[in-house]
Short mmCIF file of C-alpha atoms in Angstrom, two decimals:
data_model
loop_
_atom_site.label_atom_id
_atom_site.label_comp_id
_atom_site.label_asym_id
_atom_site.label_seq_id
_atom_site.Cartn_x
_atom_site.Cartn_y
_atom_site.Cartn_z
CA MET A 1 -195.02 29.47 -73.26
CA ARG A 2 -195.50 30.92 -76.76
CA MET A 3 -192.54 30.75 -79.09
CA GLY A 4 -193.70 33.13 -81.84
CA LEU A 5 -190.31 34.73 -82.44
CA LEU A 6 -188.56 31.36 -82.57
CA LYS A 7 -191.19 29.91 -84.90
CA TYR A 8 -190.94 32.95 -87.13
CA LEU A 9 -187.13 32.81 -87.28
CA VAL A 10 -187.09 29.10 -88.07
CA THR A 11 -189.83 29.14 -90.70
CA THR A 12 -188.56 32.23 -92.52
CA SER A 13 -184.98 30.92 -92.42
CA LEU A 14 -186.01 27.60 -93.92
CA ARG A 15 -187.88 29.45 -96.65
CA SER A 16 -184.92 31.72 -97.33
CA ARG A 17 -183.01 31.04 -100.53
CA ASN A 18 -179.89 32.56 -98.97
CA MET A 19 -179.90 30.03 -96.15
CA TRP A 20 -180.16 27.16 -98.62
CA PHE A 21 -177.46 28.77 -100.71
CA TRP A 22 -175.01 28.62 -97.79
CA GLY A 23 -175.98 25.01 -97.16
CA ILE A 24 -175.59 23.88 -100.73
CA TRP A 25 -172.61 26.12 -101.46
CA SER A 26 -170.65 24.53 -98.62
CA LEU A 27 -170.79 21.28 -100.60
CA PHE A 28 -168.48 22.91 -103.11
CA TRP A 29 -165.57 21.96 -100.85
CA VAL A 30 -166.75 18.37 -100.61
CA ILE A 31 -166.98 18.23 -104.40
CA MET A 32 -163.41 19.51 -104.58
CA GLY A 33 -162.30 16.91 -102.04
CA ALA A 34 -164.11 14.16 -103.89
CA PHE A 35 -163.22 14.90 -107.48
CA LEU A 36 -160.31 17.34 -107.64
CA PHE A 37 -158.23 15.92 -104.81
CA LYS A 38 -158.03 12.36 -103.60
CA VAL A 39 -156.46 10.12 -101.02
CA PRO A 40 -153.47 8.32 -102.52
CA PRO A 41 -155.07 4.99 -103.58
CA ILE A 42 -152.65 2.91 -101.49
CA TYR A 43 -153.92 4.64 -98.31
CA ALA A 44 -157.58 4.86 -99.29
CA LYS A 45 -158.56 1.69 -97.52
CA TYR A 46 -157.21 3.01 -94.21
CA LEU A 47 -157.93 6.68 -94.53
CA ALA A 48 -161.33 6.94 -96.22
CA ARG A 49 -162.97 8.07 -92.97
CA ASP A 50 -160.24 10.58 -92.09
CA TYR A 51 -160.35 12.03 -95.58
CA MET A 52 -164.15 12.34 -95.48
CA ASP A 53 -163.79 13.80 -91.99
CA SER A 54 -161.34 16.53 -92.93
CA TRP A 55 -163.52 17.87 -95.76
CA THR A 56 -166.79 17.45 -93.87
CA VAL A 57 -165.48 19.25 -90.81
CA PHE A 58 -164.77 22.28 -92.92
CA VAL A 59 -168.36 22.20 -94.23
CA PHE A 60 -169.81 21.90 -90.74
CA ALA A 61 -167.60 24.69 -89.41
CA TYR A 62 -168.30 26.90 -92.40
CA MET A 63 -172.06 26.54 -92.83
CA PRO A 64 -173.25 28.18 -89.58
CA SER A 65 -170.99 31.11 -90.39
CA GLY A 66 -173.06 31.59 -93.56
CA VAL A 67 -176.32 31.30 -91.63
CA VAL A 68 -174.98 34.02 -89.29
CA ILE A 69 -174.99 36.50 -92.19
CA GLY A 70 -178.76 36.18 -92.67
CA TYR A 71 -179.45 36.50 -88.96
CA MET A 72 -177.16 39.51 -88.67
CA TYR A 73 -179.34 41.47 -91.08
CA SER A 74 -182.48 40.29 -89.32
CA LEU A 75 -181.06 41.62 -86.03
CA ILE A 76 -180.00 44.95 -87.50
CA TYR A 77 -183.39 45.57 -89.10
CA GLY A 78 -185.18 44.72 -85.86
CA THR A 79 -183.61 47.27 -83.49
CA ALA A 80 -186.71 49.47 -83.25
CA GLY A 81 -188.90 46.42 -82.65
CA VAL A 82 -186.61 45.24 -79.86
CA ALA A 83 -186.52 48.65 -78.13
CA TYR A 84 -190.32 48.89 -78.37
CA LEU A 85 -191.27 45.32 -77.50
CA ARG A 86 -188.98 45.26 -74.49
CA ARG A 87 -190.89 48.20 -73.05
CA PHE A 88 -194.36 47.57 -74.41
CA GLY A 89 -194.32 43.84 -75.08
CA ARG A 90 -193.24 40.52 -73.61
CA LEU A 91 -189.76 40.59 -75.09
CA THR A 92 -187.03 39.88 -72.54
CA PRO A 93 -183.29 39.70 -73.27
CA LEU A 94 -183.38 36.00 -72.47
CA LYS A 95 -186.30 35.35 -74.81
CA TYR A 96 -184.69 37.35 -77.60
CA VAL A 97 -181.25 35.79 -77.30
CA GLY A 98 -182.75 32.35 -76.60
CA SER A 99 -184.91 32.53 -79.73
CA TYR A 100 -181.87 33.30 -81.88
CA TYR A 101 -179.87 30.47 -80.26
CA LEU A 102 -182.60 27.92 -80.80
CA ALA A 103 -183.34 29.14 -84.32
CA MET A 104 -179.65 28.91 -85.25
CA LEU A 105 -179.47 25.47 -83.71
CA ILE A 106 -182.60 24.18 -85.47
CA VAL A 107 -181.87 25.73 -88.87
CA SER A 108 -178.17 24.88 -88.92
CA SER A 109 -178.89 21.33 -87.72
CA ILE A 110 -181.42 20.77 -90.50
CA LEU A 111 -179.01 22.18 -93.08
CA SER A 112 -176.16 20.15 -91.60
CA ALA A 113 -178.11 16.88 -91.70
CA ILE A 114 -179.11 17.38 -95.33
CA THR A 115 -175.63 18.53 -96.30
CA TYR A 116 -174.03 15.58 -94.53
CA VAL A 117 -176.11 13.03 -96.45
CA LEU A 118 -175.23 14.78 -99.71
CA ALA A 119 -171.56 14.98 -98.68
CA LEU A 120 -171.47 11.22 -98.07
CA ILE A 121 -172.96 10.55 -101.49
CA ILE A 122 -170.59 13.01 -103.21
CA MET A 123 -167.50 11.62 -101.49
CA TYR A 124 -168.48 8.05 -102.30
CA ALA A 125 -169.10 9.05 -105.91
CA GLY A 126 -165.64 10.68 -105.89
CA TYR A 127 -163.98 7.41 -104.88
CA ARG A 128 -165.85 5.61 -107.66
CA TYR A 129 -164.84 8.34 -110.09
CA HIS A 130 -161.17 7.81 -109.22
CA GLY A 131 -161.64 4.05 -109.50
CA ILE A 132 -161.01 3.51 -105.77
CA ASP A 133 -163.17 0.89 -104.15
CA VAL A 134 -164.03 1.67 -100.53
CA PRO A 135 -167.08 0.51 -98.57
CA PHE A 136 -169.73 3.23 -98.13
CA SER A 137 -169.71 2.59 -94.39
CA SER A 138 -166.00 3.46 -94.19
CA LEU A 139 -167.01 7.11 -94.65
CA PHE A 140 -169.18 7.14 -91.52
CA PRO A 141 -168.07 8.42 -88.10
CA ASN A 142 -166.07 5.99 -85.99
CA GLY A 143 -168.78 4.06 -84.13
CA SER A 144 -171.87 5.31 -82.37
CA LEU A 145 -169.78 7.08 -79.73
CA GLY A 146 -167.89 8.93 -82.45
CA ALA A 147 -171.17 9.88 -84.13
CA LEU A 148 -172.61 11.16 -80.87
CA GLY A 149 -169.47 13.10 -80.04
CA PHE A 150 -169.42 14.56 -83.54
CA MET A 151 -173.05 15.67 -83.27
CA GLY A 152 -172.29 17.26 -79.92
CA ALA A 153 -169.31 19.11 -81.37
CA VAL A 154 -171.39 20.29 -84.35
CA SER A 155 -174.09 21.59 -81.97
CA LEU A 156 -171.45 23.31 -79.86
CA ASN A 157 -170.09 24.95 -82.99
CA ILE A 158 -173.56 26.29 -83.88
CA VAL A 159 -174.06 27.62 -80.36
CA PHE A 160 -170.65 29.29 -80.40
CA MET A 161 -171.37 30.86 -83.80
CA THR A 162 -174.59 32.31 -82.35
CA SER A 163 -172.68 33.90 -79.49
CA LEU A 164 -170.25 35.31 -82.03
CA LEU A 165 -173.23 36.62 -84.01
CA LEU A 166 -174.50 38.49 -80.94
CA THR A 167 -171.11 40.03 -80.31
CA LEU A 168 -170.74 41.08 -83.93
CA TYR A 169 -174.27 42.50 -83.79
CA ILE A 170 -173.05 44.89 -81.11
CA VAL A 171 -170.07 45.84 -83.28
CA GLY A 172 -172.44 46.22 -86.26
CA LEU A 173 -174.66 48.62 -84.32
CA ARG A 174 -171.64 50.74 -83.47
CA LEU A 175 -170.21 50.59 -87.01
CA PRO A 176 -173.24 50.21 -89.29
CA LYS A 177 -171.36 51.29 -92.40
CA TYR A 178 -169.13 48.23 -92.08
CA LEU A 179 -171.95 45.76 -91.47
CA SER A 180 -171.55 43.86 -94.73
CA ARG A 181 -167.90 43.18 -93.85
CA ILE A 182 -168.60 42.52 -90.18
CA SER A 183 -171.18 39.85 -91.00
CA PHE A 184 -168.54 37.90 -92.92
CA ILE A 185 -166.08 37.85 -90.00
CA PRO A 186 -167.20 34.39 -88.72
CA MET A 187 -166.69 32.96 -92.19
CA LEU A 188 -163.23 34.50 -92.46
CA LEU A 189 -162.34 33.17 -89.01
CA VAL A 190 -163.41 29.66 -90.02
CA PHE A 191 -161.19 29.83 -93.11
CA LEU A 192 -158.28 31.18 -91.10
CA PHE A 193 -158.48 28.68 -88.26
CA PHE A 194 -159.24 25.72 -90.48
CA TYR A 195 -156.16 26.30 -92.60
CA LEU A 196 -154.17 26.97 -89.45
CA TYR A 197 -154.87 23.33 -88.65
CA PHE A 198 -152.82 22.32 -91.67
CA ILE A 199 -149.77 22.84 -89.52
CA LYS A 200 -149.11 20.96 -86.33
CA LEU A 201 -150.56 23.01 -83.48
CA ASN A 202 -149.56 23.04 -79.86
CA LYS A 203 -151.96 22.61 -76.98
CA ILE A 204 -152.14 26.29 -76.06
CA VAL A 205 -153.45 27.32 -79.48
CA ILE A 206 -156.30 24.81 -79.24
CA LEU A 207 -157.17 25.89 -75.71
CA VAL A 208 -157.09 29.60 -76.43
CA SER A 209 -158.81 29.69 -79.82
CA PRO A 210 -162.44 28.53 -79.73
CA ILE A 211 -162.76 27.95 -83.47
CA THR A 212 -159.59 25.85 -83.47
CA ALA A 213 -160.95 23.89 -80.52
CA LEU A 214 -164.25 23.37 -82.34
CA ILE A 215 -162.62 22.21 -85.56
CA GLY A 216 -160.44 19.90 -83.50
CA LEU A 217 -163.43 18.55 -81.58
CA MET A 218 -165.43 17.86 -84.73
CA TYR A 219 -162.52 16.27 -86.55
CA SER A 220 -161.31 14.16 -83.65
CA THR A 221 -164.71 12.83 -82.59
CA TYR A 222 -165.62 11.86 -86.16
CA ALA A 223 -162.35 10.01 -86.66
CA GLY A 224 -162.47 8.47 -83.19
CA PHE A 225 -159.24 9.79 -81.70
CA ASN A 226 -158.97 9.72 -77.94
CA GLY A 227 -158.63 13.49 -77.69
CA VAL A 228 -158.40 16.64 -79.80
CA VAL A 229 -155.59 16.20 -82.28
CA ASN A 230 -152.86 18.63 -83.27
CA THR A 231 -153.46 18.55 -87.03
CA VAL A 232 -156.48 17.66 -89.12
CA MET A 233 -155.53 17.69 -92.72
CA LEU A 234 -154.29 14.75 -94.62
CA ASN A 235 -152.09 16.55 -97.03
CA SER A 236 -152.84 14.16 -99.84
CA TYR A 237 -152.19 16.63 -102.63
CA ASN A 238 -148.47 15.89 -102.74
CA GLY A 239 -148.86 12.41 -101.39
CA THR A 240 -147.46 13.04 -97.91
CA LEU A 241 -149.46 12.37 -94.80
CA MET A 242 -149.32 14.23 -91.53
CA GLN A 243 -150.10 11.89 -88.69
CA PRO A 244 -152.38 13.56 -86.12
CA SER A 245 -151.86 12.87 -82.46
CA ALA A 246 -154.27 13.64 -79.63
CA ILE A 247 -152.88 16.39 -77.42
CA VAL A 248 -155.92 17.93 -75.67
CA PRO A 249 -158.60 16.01 -73.73
CA TYR A 250 -162.10 16.48 -75.16
CA TRP A 251 -163.44 18.04 -71.99
CA GLU A 252 -160.75 20.72 -71.98
CA ALA A 253 -161.49 21.75 -75.57
CA ALA A 254 -165.24 21.71 -74.92
CA LEU A 255 -164.75 23.79 -71.77
CA THR A 256 -162.75 26.35 -73.75
CA VAL A 257 -165.60 26.73 -76.24
CA LEU A 258 -168.24 26.86 -73.51
CA LEU A 259 -166.40 29.59 -71.61
CA TRP A 260 -166.04 31.65 -74.78
CA THR A 261 -169.73 31.09 -75.56
CA ILE A 262 -170.82 32.15 -72.08
CA ALA A 263 -168.63 35.25 -72.19
CA LEU A 264 -169.87 36.34 -75.61
CA THR A 265 -173.50 35.55 -74.73
CA SER A 266 -173.28 37.60 -71.54
CA ILE A 267 -172.22 40.60 -73.59
CA GLY A 268 -175.08 39.92 -76.01
CA VAL A 269 -177.74 39.63 -73.30
CA LYS A 270 -176.52 42.80 -71.62
CA ILE A 271 -176.62 44.79 -74.82
CA VAL A 272 -180.23 43.80 -75.62
CA THR A 273 -181.35 45.87 -72.65
CA SER A 274 -179.87 49.02 -74.14
CA ILE A 275 -180.76 48.62 -77.81
CA ARG A 276 -182.19 51.75 -79.41
CA TYR A 277 -183.47 52.26 -82.90
CA ALA A 278 -180.64 52.24 -85.43
CA PRO A 279 -181.96 53.11 -88.90
CA PRO A 280 -180.85 50.42 -91.40
CA GLU A 281 -180.18 53.28 -93.81
CA GLU A 282 -177.04 53.96 -91.74
CA MET A 283 -175.58 50.86 -93.38
CA ARG A 284 -175.32 52.74 -96.66
CA GLU A 285 -171.82 53.87 -97.38
CA PHE A 286 -172.79 56.62 -99.79
CA MET B 1 -202.03 59.04 -68.70
CA ILE B 2 -199.09 60.35 -70.73
CA GLU B 3 -196.89 62.93 -69.05
CA ALA B 4 -193.90 64.59 -70.67
CA ASN B 5 -191.77 67.10 -68.80
CA ASN B 6 -188.86 69.16 -70.08
CA ILE B 7 -188.29 66.91 -73.04
CA LYS B 8 -185.41 67.53 -75.36
CA ILE B 9 -184.85 65.13 -78.24
CA SER B 10 -181.87 65.60 -80.53
CA VAL B 11 -181.74 63.89 -83.89
CA GLY B 12 -179.14 63.89 -86.65
CA ASN B 13 -176.29 64.73 -84.26
CA GLY B 14 -178.17 67.73 -82.95
CA ALA B 15 -179.16 69.03 -86.39
CA PHE B 16 -182.80 69.06 -85.23
CA THR B 17 -184.22 69.18 -81.72
CA VAL B 18 -187.69 68.68 -80.38
CA ASN B 19 -188.64 70.44 -77.15
CA ALA B 20 -191.70 69.85 -75.03
CA THR B 21 -191.83 71.60 -71.69
CA ASN B 22 -195.08 70.24 -70.38
CA MET B 23 -197.54 67.74 -71.74
CA SER B 24 -200.14 65.94 -69.71
CA ILE B 25 -202.58 63.78 -71.61
CA ASN B 26 -205.61 62.15 -70.12
CA GLY B 27 -207.73 60.83 -72.95
CA LYS B 28 -207.02 60.99 -76.66
CA VAL B 29 -205.39 64.01 -78.27
CA VAL B 30 -204.43 65.08 -81.74
CA LEU B 31 -200.89 66.28 -82.37
CA LEU B 32 -200.85 68.58 -85.36
CA GLY B 33 -197.91 69.94 -87.27
CA PRO B 34 -196.47 70.30 -90.75
CA ASN B 35 -194.08 67.69 -92.16
CA GLY B 36 -190.72 67.81 -90.43
CA SER B 37 -192.02 69.66 -87.39
CA GLY B 38 -191.02 66.87 -84.96
CA LYS B 39 -194.28 64.95 -84.35
CA THR B 40 -192.83 61.56 -85.28
CA THR B 41 -189.65 62.27 -83.33
CA LEU B 42 -191.72 62.88 -80.20
CA LEU B 43 -193.66 59.65 -80.80
CA ARG B 44 -190.40 57.73 -81.33
CA ALA B 45 -189.16 58.93 -77.97
CA MET B 46 -192.47 58.04 -76.32
CA SER B 47 -192.25 54.56 -77.90
CA GLY B 48 -188.78 54.05 -76.43
CA LEU B 49 -187.03 53.99 -79.80
CA ILE B 50 -184.73 56.96 -79.39
CA PRO B 51 -183.06 58.57 -76.38
CA TYR B 52 -184.34 61.81 -74.89
CA GLU B 53 -183.61 64.16 -72.03
CA GLY B 54 -186.31 64.89 -69.46
CA SER B 55 -189.12 62.60 -68.40
CA ILE B 56 -191.80 60.72 -70.31
CA ARG B 57 -194.16 58.67 -68.19
CA ILE B 58 -196.99 56.49 -69.46
CA ASN B 59 -199.49 55.43 -66.81
CA GLY B 60 -196.93 56.39 -64.19
CA VAL B 61 -194.09 54.34 -65.70
CA ASP B 62 -191.00 56.05 -67.09
CA VAL B 63 -190.57 54.99 -70.73
CA ASN B 64 -186.86 54.36 -70.16
CA GLU B 65 -187.69 51.98 -67.32
CA ALA B 66 -190.80 50.40 -68.86
CA LYS B 67 -190.93 46.62 -69.19
CA GLY B 68 -193.85 44.57 -70.43
CA LEU B 69 -196.29 47.51 -70.55
CA LEU B 70 -198.59 45.70 -72.98
CA GLU B 71 -201.33 48.34 -72.81
CA VAL B 72 -199.27 50.75 -74.95
CA SER B 73 -199.24 50.30 -78.72
CA SER B 74 -197.70 52.26 -81.57
CA ASN B 75 -197.91 52.10 -85.36
CA LEU B 76 -194.47 53.61 -86.07
CA PRO B 77 -193.18 51.90 -89.23
CA GLU B 78 -189.67 51.07 -87.96
CA ILE B 79 -191.13 48.88 -85.21
CA TYR B 80 -192.64 46.61 -87.83
CA HIS B 81 -189.28 45.80 -89.40
CA ILE B 82 -188.84 43.15 -86.73
CA ALA B 83 -190.30 40.66 -89.21
CA TYR B 84 -189.97 40.37 -92.97
CA ASN B 85 -193.60 39.92 -93.96
CA VAL B 86 -197.05 40.59 -92.55
CA GLY B 87 -197.62 36.93 -91.65
CA GLY B 88 -194.34 36.97 -89.73
CA LEU B 89 -195.39 40.11 -87.90
CA LEU B 90 -198.65 38.45 -86.93
CA GLU B 91 -196.69 35.50 -85.54
CA VAL B 92 -194.16 37.62 -83.64
CA LEU B 93 -196.63 40.18 -82.31
CA SER B 94 -199.12 37.51 -81.22
CA ASP B 95 -196.37 36.21 -78.99
CA LEU B 96 -194.65 39.40 -77.91
CA LYS B 97 -197.44 41.99 -77.97
CA GLY B 98 -200.52 39.95 -77.15
CA LEU B 99 -201.96 40.67 -80.59
CA ASN B 100 -205.19 38.86 -81.36
CA PRO B 101 -205.07 37.55 -84.96
CA SER B 102 -208.89 37.43 -85.18
CA SER B 103 -209.05 41.13 -84.28
CA PHE B 104 -206.41 41.85 -86.93
CA TYR B 105 -208.41 40.02 -89.60
CA GLU B 106 -211.59 41.81 -88.54
CA ILE B 107 -209.99 45.27 -88.64
CA MET B 108 -208.44 44.54 -92.03
CA ARG B 109 -211.83 43.48 -93.38
CA ARG B 110 -213.36 46.69 -92.02
CA LEU B 111 -210.66 48.56 -93.92
CA SER B 112 -211.73 46.63 -97.05
CA ILE B 113 -208.43 44.75 -97.26
CA ASN B 114 -208.47 41.00 -97.61
CA PRO B 115 -205.90 39.81 -95.02
CA ARG B 116 -204.92 36.94 -97.33
CA ASP B 117 -203.75 39.50 -99.90
CA VAL B 118 -201.15 40.93 -97.54
CA LEU B 119 -200.12 38.07 -95.23
CA ARG B 120 -197.33 36.77 -97.45
CA LYS B 121 -196.24 40.20 -98.63
CA PRO B 122 -192.96 41.62 -97.35
CA ILE B 123 -193.51 44.87 -95.48
CA TYR B 124 -191.66 46.85 -98.14
CA ALA B 125 -193.90 45.44 -100.88
CA LEU B 126 -197.08 46.89 -99.40
CA SER B 127 -198.36 50.01 -101.10
CA ALA B 128 -197.98 53.21 -99.07
CA GLY B 129 -201.65 53.18 -98.10
CA GLN B 130 -201.72 49.43 -97.41
CA SER B 131 -198.71 49.82 -95.17
CA VAL B 132 -200.39 52.55 -93.10
CA LEU B 133 -203.60 50.55 -92.77
CA THR B 134 -201.89 47.22 -92.03
CA ARG B 135 -199.74 48.78 -89.31
CA LEU B 136 -202.81 50.43 -87.84
CA ALA B 137 -204.61 47.07 -87.79
CA LEU B 138 -201.59 45.42 -86.14
CA THR B 139 -201.46 48.22 -83.57
CA LEU B 140 -205.12 48.05 -82.68
CA ALA B 141 -205.37 44.26 -82.72
CA SER B 142 -203.55 44.12 -79.39
CA ASN B 143 -206.45 46.12 -77.97
CA PRO B 144 -204.29 48.87 -76.47
CA ARG B 145 -205.39 51.26 -73.76
CA VAL B 146 -202.79 53.81 -74.81
CA MET B 147 -202.21 54.45 -78.53
CA LEU B 148 -199.29 56.28 -80.11
CA ILE B 149 -200.50 56.66 -83.68
CA ASP B 150 -198.39 58.38 -86.30
CA GLU B 151 -200.03 59.79 -89.46
CA PRO B 152 -202.86 57.27 -89.80
CA PHE B 153 -204.38 59.12 -92.77
CA GLU B 154 -201.24 59.48 -94.87
CA ASN B 155 -201.77 57.96 -98.35
CA VAL B 156 -205.17 56.60 -97.31
CA ASP B 157 -208.00 57.10 -99.76
CA PRO B 158 -211.01 59.21 -98.65
CA ALA B 159 -213.36 56.22 -98.38
CA ARG B 160 -211.13 54.46 -95.92
CA ARG B 161 -210.29 57.61 -93.96
CA SER B 162 -213.74 57.54 -92.35
CA ILE B 163 -213.17 53.92 -91.30
CA VAL B 164 -209.78 54.89 -89.82
CA VAL B 165 -211.52 57.69 -87.90
CA SER B 166 -214.11 55.21 -86.54
CA LEU B 167 -211.37 52.82 -85.47
CA LEU B 168 -209.40 55.57 -83.73
CA LEU B 169 -212.52 56.70 -81.87
CA GLU B 170 -213.44 53.13 -80.96
CA TYR B 171 -210.09 51.75 -79.79
CA GLY B 172 -208.02 52.86 -76.81
CA ASP B 173 -208.80 55.14 -73.90
CA GLU B 174 -205.84 57.44 -74.22
CA GLY B 175 -203.21 58.35 -76.71
CA ILE B 176 -201.77 60.63 -79.32
CA ILE B 177 -202.77 60.73 -82.97
CA THR B 178 -200.41 62.78 -85.11
CA THR B 179 -201.46 64.23 -88.42
CA HIS B 180 -200.97 67.18 -90.70
CA GLU B 181 -204.32 66.56 -92.40
CA LEU B 182 -206.76 69.15 -91.10
CA ASP B 183 -209.77 67.95 -93.07
CA VAL B 184 -210.19 64.93 -90.79
CA LEU B 185 -210.12 67.07 -87.65
CA LYS B 186 -213.89 67.56 -87.58
CA ALA B 187 -214.22 63.93 -86.49
CA PHE B 188 -212.11 64.66 -83.42
CA LYS B 189 -213.92 67.79 -82.26
CA GLY B 190 -214.15 66.50 -78.71
CA PHE B 191 -210.39 65.97 -78.44
CA ASN B 192 -207.66 68.29 -77.31
CA ALA B 193 -205.03 69.29 -79.85
CA TYR B 194 -201.37 70.09 -79.55
CA LEU B 195 -199.41 71.91 -82.21
CA MET B 196 -195.83 71.03 -83.09
CA ILE B 197 -194.13 73.84 -84.98
CA GLU B 198 -190.40 73.77 -85.77
CA GLY B 199 -189.68 71.31 -82.97
CA ARG B 200 -191.62 73.16 -80.30
CA LEU B 201 -194.79 71.84 -78.73
CA HIS B 202 -197.70 74.19 -78.12
CA GLY B 203 -201.08 73.59 -76.51
CA PRO B 204 -203.38 72.12 -75.61
CA LEU B 205 -206.50 73.65 -77.06
CA ARG B 206 -209.82 72.10 -78.06
CA VAL B 207 -210.04 70.83 -81.64
CA SER B 208 -213.48 72.47 -81.92
CA ASP B 209 -211.93 75.82 -80.93
CA LEU B 210 -209.06 75.33 -83.35
CA LEU B 211 -211.42 74.70 -86.24
CA GLU B 212 -213.22 77.96 -85.54
CA SER B 213 -209.95 79.86 -85.21
CA GLY B 214 -207.61 81.60 -87.54
CA ILE B 215 -203.97 82.50 -87.48
CA VAL B 216 -202.73 86.09 -87.50
CA GLU B 217 -199.26 87.59 -87.36
CA GLY B 218 -198.10 89.14 -84.10
CA LYS B 219 -199.02 88.73 -80.49
CA VAL B 220 -202.74 89.24 -79.96
CA LYS B 221 -204.43 89.70 -76.60
CA ASP B 222 -206.78 86.84 -75.63
CA ALA B 223 -205.25 84.58 -78.30
CA LEU B 224 -205.91 80.87 -77.79
CA LEU B 225 -202.24 80.21 -78.48
CA THR B 226 -199.13 82.07 -79.53
CA VAL B 227 -196.54 80.31 -81.68
CA ASP B 228 -193.17 81.20 -83.15
CA ALA B 229 -192.46 80.17 -86.71
CA SER B 230 -189.75 81.25 -89.15
CA GLY B 231 -188.57 83.90 -86.70
CA LYS B 232 -191.99 85.56 -86.37
CA THR B 233 -194.75 85.34 -83.77
CA TYR B 234 -198.27 84.30 -84.72
CA SER B 235 -201.46 84.13 -82.71
CA ILE B 236 -204.31 81.70 -83.00
CA VAL B 237 -207.45 83.63 -82.45
CA LYS B 238 -211.14 82.92 -82.71
CA GLY B 239 -212.91 84.50 -85.64
CA ASN B 240 -209.97 86.26 -87.32
CA GLY B 241 -207.16 85.42 -89.72
CA ILE B 242 -206.57 82.49 -92.01
CA LYS B 243 -208.92 79.73 -90.87
CA PHE B 244 -207.38 76.43 -89.83
CA GLY B 245 -210.40 74.57 -91.11
CA GLU B 246 -209.74 75.93 -94.58
CA LEU B 247 -206.04 75.07 -94.78
CA GLY B 248 -206.69 71.40 -95.66
CA SER B 249 -203.19 70.40 -94.67
CA LEU B 250 -200.88 71.98 -92.13
CA ASN B 251 -198.15 71.64 -94.73
CA ARG B 252 -199.67 74.77 -96.25
CA LEU B 253 -199.12 76.67 -93.03
CA TYR B 254 -195.67 77.99 -93.88
CA GLY B 255 -196.75 79.00 -97.37
CA VAL B 256 -199.74 80.88 -96.02
CA LEU B 257 -197.73 82.56 -93.27
CA THR B 258 -194.91 83.67 -95.50
CA GLY B 259 -197.10 84.35 -98.56
#
């Protein structure tokens, strides 16, 4: 089976300066966490991983939402091609949607891997800068199981963001003049739900909100909790700590995200069959 | 075979409509009309890009229901926005349209364009002429049986126009070639022609007959065709009136009629 569309999406994305911008820019928060804020030195020995975790999770949640912006424009510009190639080519809704899923997964994973290595180095340098001595390995995920769980949660987040992209694509086609704002919705949602996690959440919020569930999954697996916790942030700025406690089993949070992903993808697949040419010029506001 | 029955295409929230009551194409035809007459709109509908009322069938398949009909190929520019650069288009269309890259390179070389010069170029960075020729090469490189070709001579220099003509004669068994350039018509003398005037389709008539004909005001007995334009009726008649072959471009039609 030829994968021309997938290959094209991956290669052009990896050559795109914008994609790299979102990858590198997301490190801004790690730099803040490493140099501007810090774990109170007396806790550093115990909380180095959790502190690294809380900043890294934001980066991993945030980055795919930046990649979504690039793909959104690619989708909007390709409407005529989709309408034509569905009728007079080998393009099927599954192939189209599948290519975008795999491309998002491959590109975001590559960016995530590179960003993670850089984040580790930055955070370690931050500890040294503050004169706090912690072992480099204390920044890693909690054991191989934690690392695997974390990678799974990161992948799930990318897949969910793709389903959100497809849904927003439909909205963008209906409201082309608002496309520039629509494409930033995933990023705004990540900000909103991440900072929501500063407070102690109850189980319902995590089970209803997919982005909350994803942030919880990423944070909890990295730190090695035995379930999704009710708060992620170590509020180290004023020296107080909020102690997270696991309140949702991993499988329940993952199921929440999967159900949302399936629902949003179904809408996306259905809409591909009815796409007509939408001139990109319609995006102009004046 | 391309069949269109009782077509009505509205664009710009009904600001402009294209109407075609009956069109049955077996072989290649030329669709002539001034700029803005509705030729491209009709081709967009036939390519499945925009909605229409009525029925358009290509080789017996309704365009709205068509799936995987690889034998149909179009050069409409908006289709080629599916990728950012020419290399990307080659990649995507090889997969999704059965395009043969070797054929693409060969056609480009025949058009005196080095494929390497355009492969990495974004579509928008191609010159107007390069864009027309590159899209034509991409269209033909899938070896279509049915071609829907929009303005293949627009912005193309005279030397390359003859190569474009050869390619259009060589490739495909059926299809529509739209143009407003009448000076290339001699090459298509054996084809039928349709006229699109102010959103209304007229024809067919033989290109050879059209070239020997002229246009006169009013309804004339034994006219090859009668058309309405700018609220008046005109007849295309053999031997009399302003000769089509001397107009150069159909864009001059309105000026000549109203002048």
